[in-house]
Tab-separated table of C-alpha atoms in Angstrom:
chain	number	residue	atom	x	y	z
A	31	MET	CA	0.061	0.310	0.224
A	32	LYS	CA	3.039	2.278	0.903
A	33	ASN	CA	4.484	1.909	-2.826
A	34	VAL	CA	0.793	2.694	-4.058
A	35	ARG	CA	0.858	6.026	-2.334
A	36	GLN	CA	4.145	6.910	-3.606
A	37	SER	CA	3.122	5.580	-7.130
A	38	ILE	CA	0.337	8.024	-6.894
A	39	GLY	CA	2.425	11.024	-5.019
A	40	THR	CA	5.063	10.740	-7.713
A	41	ARG	CA	2.349	10.610	-10.815
A	42	ALA	CA	0.884	13.841	-9.456
A	43	CYS	CA	3.813	15.984	-8.935
A	44	GLN	CA	5.030	15.044	-12.386
A	45	ARG	CA	1.506	16.048	-13.531
A	46	SER	CA	1.811	19.506	-11.733
A	47	ARG	CA	5.138	20.026	-13.227
A	48	ASN	CA	4.373	18.771	-16.979
A	49	ARG	CA	0.910	22.248	-16.318
A	50	SER	CA	4.171	24.277	-15.296
A	51	LEU	CA	4.724	27.112	-17.319
A	52	VAL	CA	7.433	27.682	-15.915
A	53	GLY	CA	9.009	24.514	-16.621
A	54	GLY	CA	7.461	24.303	-19.806
A	55	ALA	CA	9.558	26.730	-20.700
A	56	ILE	CA	13.006	25.414	-19.581
A	57	LYS	CA	12.058	22.520	-21.571
A	58	ASN	CA	11.681	23.962	-25.188
A	59	ARG	CA	14.495	24.775	-26.883
A	60	HIS	CA	14.263	27.746	-27.465
A	61	TYR	CA	14.953	28.691	-24.441
A	62	ARG	CA	17.714	25.923	-23.813
A	63	GLY	CA	20.384	27.365	-25.208
A	64	LYS	CA	20.215	30.265	-23.107
A	65	GLU	CA	20.697	27.824	-20.447
A	66	THR	CA	24.259	26.313	-22.418
A	67	THR	CA	25.944	29.577	-21.334
A	68	ARG	CA	26.079	29.114	-17.902
A	69	GLY	CA	28.622	26.046	-18.375
A	70	ARG	CA	29.504	24.317	-15.021
A	71	ALA	CA	27.952	27.478	-12.993
A	72	LEU	CA	24.683	25.620	-13.025
A	73	ASP	CA	26.849	22.211	-11.088
A	74	MET	CA	24.912	21.390	-8.057
A	75	PRO	CA	27.146	22.500	-4.795
A	76	LYS	CA	28.855	19.969	-3.261
A	77	HIS	CA	27.495	20.705	0.242
A	78	MET	CA	23.904	20.733	-1.547
A	79	ARG	CA	24.468	17.065	-2.798
A	80	ARG	CA	25.403	16.105	0.892
A	81	ALA	CA	22.658	17.734	2.681
A	82	ILE	CA	19.972	15.945	0.147
A	83	LYS	CA	22.076	12.175	0.822
A	84	GLN	CA	22.038	12.163	4.406
A	85	ALA	CA	18.618	12.805	4.290
A	86	ASP	CA	16.470	9.318	3.752
A	87	LYS	CA	12.820	10.663	3.191
A	88	ALA	CA	14.924	12.898	0.400
A	89	ARG	CA	16.445	9.457	-1.600
A	90	ALA	CA	13.904	9.799	-4.271
A	91	LEU	CA	14.427	14.014	-4.194
A	92	ALA	CA	18.244	13.120	-4.972
A	93	ALA	CA	17.639	10.574	-7.160
A	94	SER	CA	15.476	12.843	-9.666
A	95	VAL	CA	17.738	15.859	-9.149
A	96	GLY	CA	21.127	13.976	-9.580
A	97	ARG	CA	19.429	12.533	-13.114
A	98	CYS	CA	18.825	16.293	-14.321
A	99	ARG	CA	20.448	16.585	-17.342
A	100	ARG	CA	20.227	19.136	-20.136
A	101	GLY	CA	16.814	18.505	-22.360
A	102	HIS	CA	15.945	16.118	-19.614
A	103	ARG	CA	15.353	18.428	-16.868
A	104	CYS	CA	13.655	17.797	-13.558
A	105	LEU	CA	11.584	20.321	-13.239
A	106	SER	CA	12.193	21.144	-9.447
A	107	PRO	CA	12.900	24.159	-7.643
A	108	ALA	CA	15.236	22.232	-4.911
A	109	CYS	CA	17.190	21.733	-8.224
A	110	PRO	CA	19.908	24.329	-8.356
A	111	GLN	CA	20.222	23.309	-12.424
A	112	CYS	CA	16.250	24.136	-13.232
A	113	ALA	CA	16.150	26.861	-10.631
A	114	GLN	CA	18.899	28.865	-11.623
A	115	ALA	CA	17.403	28.240	-15.312
A	116	ALA	CA	13.863	29.532	-13.819
A	117	GLN	CA	15.704	32.806	-12.334
A	118	ALA	CA	17.438	33.271	-15.516
A	119	LEU	CA	13.955	33.030	-17.527
A	120	LEU	CA	12.033	35.186	-14.977
A	121	THR	CA	14.527	37.948	-15.140
A	122	SER	CA	14.830	38.335	-18.216
A	123	ILE	CA	10.766	38.471	-19.319
A	124	THR	CA	10.306	40.525	-16.092
A	125	ASN	CA	12.518	43.110	-17.431
A	126	LYS	CA	11.108	43.320	-21.029
A	127	PHE	CA	7.615	43.312	-19.542
A	128	VAL	CA	8.761	46.596	-17.270
A	129	ARG	CA	10.549	48.380	-20.155
A	130	GLU	CA	7.540	48.292	-21.696
A	131	HIS	CA	5.350	50.230	-19.403
A	132	GLU	CA	7.892	52.012	-16.962
A	133	ASN	CA	6.869	54.963	-19.345
A	134	GLU	CA	3.331	54.796	-17.972
A	135	CYS	CA	3.858	55.050	-14.178
A	136	ARG	CA	6.646	54.670	-11.235
A	137	ILE	CA	7.772	51.374	-10.634
A	138	ALA	CA	8.579	50.807	-6.782
A	139	PHE	CA	10.567	47.840	-5.420
A	140	VAL	CA	8.994	46.973	-2.363
A	141	THR	CA	9.482	43.682	0.070
A	142	VAL	CA	6.559	43.284	2.548
A	143	ILE	CA	6.448	40.781	5.628
A	144	PRO	CA	2.805	40.143	6.535
A	145	ARG	CA	2.040	39.336	10.472
A	146	ASN	CA	2.242	35.690	11.960
A	147	SER	CA	3.851	34.325	8.820
A	148	LEU	CA	6.379	33.031	10.795
A	149	VAL	CA	6.870	29.169	10.408
A	150	ARG	CA	8.765	26.896	13.193
A	151	LYS	CA	11.461	25.012	11.640
A	152	GLY	CA	10.572	21.262	11.260
A	153	ALA	CA	7.455	22.102	10.589
A	154	LEU	CA	7.518	23.864	6.684
A	155	HIS	CA	6.023	21.118	5.086
A	156	ALA	CA	2.451	22.402	7.117
A	157	PHE	CA	3.044	26.190	5.779
A	158	ASN	CA	0.258	26.951	3.683
A	159	LEU	CA	1.858	29.245	0.733
A	160	ALA	CA	-1.698	29.251	-1.248
A	161	ASN	CA	-2.835	31.314	1.628
A	162	PHE	CA	-0.024	33.669	2.395
A	163	LYS	CA	0.066	34.690	-0.958
A	164	ARG	CA	-3.376	35.491	-1.024
A	165	ARG	CA	-2.818	37.796	2.069
A	166	VAL	CA	-0.293	39.767	0.598
A	167	ARG	CA	-2.398	39.878	-3.109
A	168	ASP	CA	-5.390	41.516	-0.275
A	169	GLY	CA	-2.502	44.389	0.937
A	170	PHE	CA	-1.516	44.864	-3.131
A	171	MET	CA	-5.261	45.559	-2.872
A	172	LYS	CA	-4.740	49.421	-3.065
A	173	PRO	CA	-5.608	52.060	-5.299
A	174	SER	CA	-2.282	53.079	-5.145
A	175	ALA	CA	-0.792	49.728	-6.460
A	176	LEU	CA	-1.719	49.744	-10.177
A	177	TRP	CA	-0.016	46.049	-10.629
A	178	ALA	CA	2.673	43.687	-8.875
A	179	ILE	CA	5.047	40.427	-9.805
A	180	GLY	CA	6.322	39.198	-7.262
A	181	SER	CA	8.193	36.225	-5.042
A	182	VAL	CA	8.010	34.383	-1.551
A	183	ASP	CA	11.244	34.209	-0.520
A	184	PHE	CA	12.491	31.975	2.374
A	185	SER	CA	14.996	32.777	5.271
A	186	LEU	CA	15.740	30.987	8.620
A	187	ASN	CA	15.988	33.704	11.333
A	188	GLU	CA	17.562	32.938	14.592
A	189	ARG	CA	18.689	35.236	17.740
A	190	GLN	CA	22.601	35.362	18.105
A	191	TYR	CA	22.783	34.108	21.308
A	192	GLY	CA	19.684	31.296	20.542
A	193	ALA	CA	17.126	33.159	22.866
A	194	ARG	CA	14.386	31.493	20.777
A	195	GLU	CA	13.988	28.808	18.721
A	196	LEU	CA	14.679	28.931	14.505
A	197	THR	CA	12.062	30.151	12.482
A	198	TRP	CA	11.350	30.324	8.956
A	199	PHE	CA	10.768	33.601	7.837
A	200	PRO	CA	8.562	33.841	4.869
A	201	HIS	CA	8.750	37.320	2.904
A	202	VAL	CA	8.036	38.808	-0.568
A	203	HIS	CA	10.184	40.849	-2.580
A	204	SER	CA	7.882	42.126	-5.701
A	205	ILE	CA	8.309	44.813	-8.528
A	206	VAL	CA	4.702	47.249	-7.832
A	207	ALA	CA	3.389	49.917	-10.214
A	208	THR	CA	2.060	53.010	-9.143
A	209	TYR	CA	1.536	56.917	-9.704
A	210	ASP	CA	2.649	57.962	-6.491
A	211	VAL	CA	6.128	56.389	-4.688
A	212	ASP	CA	4.963	57.592	-1.192
A	213	GLU	CA	1.010	57.266	-1.782
A	214	LEU	CA	2.088	52.891	-1.949
A	215	ALA	CA	4.232	53.166	1.203
A	216	ARG	CA	1.629	55.399	3.753
A	217	ASP	CA	-1.131	52.161	1.633
A	218	LEU	CA	1.359	49.357	2.278
A	219	ARG	CA	2.898	50.082	5.475
A	220	ALA	CA	-1.807	50.347	6.880
A	221	ALA	CA	-2.194	46.947	4.990
A	222	PHE	CA	0.978	45.661	6.996
A	223	PRO	CA	1.588	46.722	10.320
A	224	ARG	CA	4.193	45.913	12.213
A	225	SER	CA	4.744	42.917	14.590
A	226	ASP	CA	7.700	41.393	17.128
A	227	HIS	CA	9.247	40.031	14.505
A	228	ALA	CA	8.927	42.213	12.015
A	229	PRO	CA	9.299	45.904	13.368
A	230	ARG	CA	10.238	47.194	10.021
A	231	PRO	CA	7.733	45.063	7.620
A	232	VAL	CA	7.239	47.389	4.307
A	233	MET	CA	10.288	48.634	2.253
A	234	VAL	CA	9.161	50.400	-0.566
A	235	LYS	CA	12.253	51.833	-2.687
A	236	GLU	CA	11.694	53.661	-6.373
A	237	TRP	CA	13.520	51.312	-8.861
A	238	ASP	CA	16.427	53.350	-9.934
A	239	GLY	CA	16.505	51.253	-13.598
A	240	ASP	CA	19.054	48.471	-12.789
A	241	ALA	CA	17.443	45.122	-14.121
A	242	ARG	CA	19.890	43.323	-11.486
A	243	VAL	CA	16.930	43.641	-9.072
A	244	PHE	CA	14.945	41.349	-10.992
A	245	ALA	CA	17.274	38.312	-10.154
A	246	TYR	CA	17.129	38.730	-6.802
A	247	ILE	CA	13.240	38.968	-6.704
A	248	PHE	CA	13.395	35.204	-8.172
A	249	LYS	CA	16.496	34.196	-6.691
A	250	ALA	CA	17.804	30.322	-6.032
A	251	ASN	CA	19.314	30.494	-3.156
A	252	PHE	CA	18.174	31.233	0.784
A	253	GLY	CA	20.165	31.801	3.653
A	254	ARG	CA	20.228	31.881	7.377
A	255	ARG	CA	19.038	35.794	8.887
A	256	ILE	CA	20.577	36.312	12.341
A	257	SER	CA	19.246	38.886	14.787
A	258	ILE	CA	21.811	40.751	16.816
A	259	GLU	CA	20.012	42.645	19.445
A	260	LYS	CA	22.562	45.462	20.836
A	261	MET	CA	24.612	46.731	18.037
A	262	GLN	CA	26.264	50.379	17.518
A	263	ARG	CA	25.277	52.068	14.863
A	264	PHE	CA	26.575	56.272	14.325
A	265	ASN	CA	23.417	58.235	14.358
A	266	LYS	CA	24.492	61.359	11.900
A	267	ARG	CA	21.828	63.831	13.670
A	268	THR	CA	23.541	63.377	16.507
A	269	GLY	CA	26.656	62.875	16.517
A	270	LYS	CA	26.739	59.686	18.683
A	271	ASN	CA	26.378	56.126	18.779
A	272	ARG	CA	23.321	54.477	19.137
A	273	ALA	CA	21.901	50.943	20.103
A	274	CYS	CA	19.837	49.151	17.525
A	275	ARG	CA	18.767	46.065	16.096
A	276	GLY	CA	20.740	44.384	13.408
A	277	THR	CA	21.507	41.311	11.177
A	278	THR	CA	24.047	39.531	9.867
A	279	SER	CA	23.199	36.237	7.241
A	280	GLY	CA	24.919	33.638	6.787
A	281	ARG	CA	24.105	29.519	5.716
A	282	LEU	CA	21.602	26.942	6.111
A	283	ARG	CA	22.357	24.470	7.791
A	284	VAL	CA	22.514	20.339	6.160
A	285	SER	CA	18.839	19.670	7.949
A	286	GLU	CA	17.641	23.123	7.284
A	287	ARG	CA	18.640	22.728	3.228
A	288	ILE	CA	16.852	19.672	3.375
A	289	GLU	CA	13.928	20.525	4.896
A	290	LEU	CA	13.555	23.515	2.347
A	291	ALA	CA	14.144	21.662	-0.771
A	292	LEU	CA	11.521	19.090	-0.308
A	293	TYR	CA	9.593	21.676	0.424
A	294	LEU	CA	10.170	23.879	-2.747
A	295	ASP	CA	10.684	20.634	-4.898
A	296	ALA	CA	6.538	20.224	-2.932
A	297	VAL	CA	5.415	23.826	-4.172
A	298	GLY	CA	6.640	23.225	-7.925
A	299	LEU	CA	8.959	25.885	-10.046
A	300	ASP	CA	5.680	28.239	-10.079
A	301	GLY	CA	4.471	28.008	-6.756
A	302	ARG	CA	6.185	31.090	-5.348
A	303	LEU	CA	5.521	33.738	-7.557
A	304	LEU	CA	2.857	35.952	-6.939
A	305	PHE	CA	1.240	38.613	-9.513
A	306	ARG	CA	-1.782	41.139	-9.057
A	307	ASN	CA	-3.252	42.484	-11.776
A	308	ALA	CA	-0.743	40.609	-14.199
A	309	ARG	CA	-0.063	36.714	-15.398
A	310	LEU	CA	2.053	34.333	-16.768
A	311	TYR	CA	0.873	32.894	-20.660
A	312	ARG	CA	2.429	30.564	-23.073
A	313	THR	CA	3.679	31.507	-26.689
A	314	GLU	CA	5.115	29.393	-29.067
A	315	LYS	CA	8.435	29.104	-27.852
A	316	SER	CA	8.310	30.465	-24.461
A	317	VAL	CA	6.648	32.784	-21.637
A	318	ARG	CA	5.773	36.026	-21.363
A	319	ILE	CA	4.015	38.383	-18.449
A	320	GLN	CA	0.693	40.487	-19.849
A	321	LEU	CA	-1.517	42.758	-17.942
A	322	THR	CA	-5.099	41.424	-16.643
A	323	THR	CA	-8.216	43.352	-15.786
A	324	SER	CA	-8.374	42.294	-11.959
């Protein structure tokens, strides 16, 4: 019976990948040529191989990722090759879409963190990504936000001295069109209030035209975020140092990489994407983004 369940789960996952717009574009021969320019840079890092192989429940994923080859992609976001190919594709089509519409409005780079979105380490498999994205889209349903294109990012939060348990920290990076960046910032701060785990849940910066921001939005690598409670920072206004909360970054540990890899594999290449008044649509050779009426 166990083998039957595994077989059913495998077929369901494969059907989901076959319907993926991003996965279909990666498999398309027209796009495959772009992938070759990355060369050996797309090879799986050794620490990722070790992480996946050390988990019994990840053996199937390890086997699938290990068989991934050019022309026979596994289409799993847990695979560094497929994830980076998807990042390159989404960066390219988003850049093209924004360039086509940048003269119609002002463009802002936005990061938002909804309240009560922390996930305890070890419980990521139960995280409802669809509900999380719905909450973010509801926050973008403001007159000041014309359309939005983004992706869910994951970091593992840790206090410097281990005062609290490790928690996954889902948040959204996006590019948002508006007529007034200041009004957009006010609306988003009202929609995403402060909380203990996110004292600054909204970051809005007007886009400076640098296309690298799109690669950051769809990034394929994730890490650890370490909070430093008592950090000294120079205050230019007073001319003195002040105590504040700071952060530094680090790499995920083996068990953390396994947990995140399994979750990303379950949600698929399209799973983290978030759109408001825009959507992906399939073309003859790839995918593109177009505006919608709702």
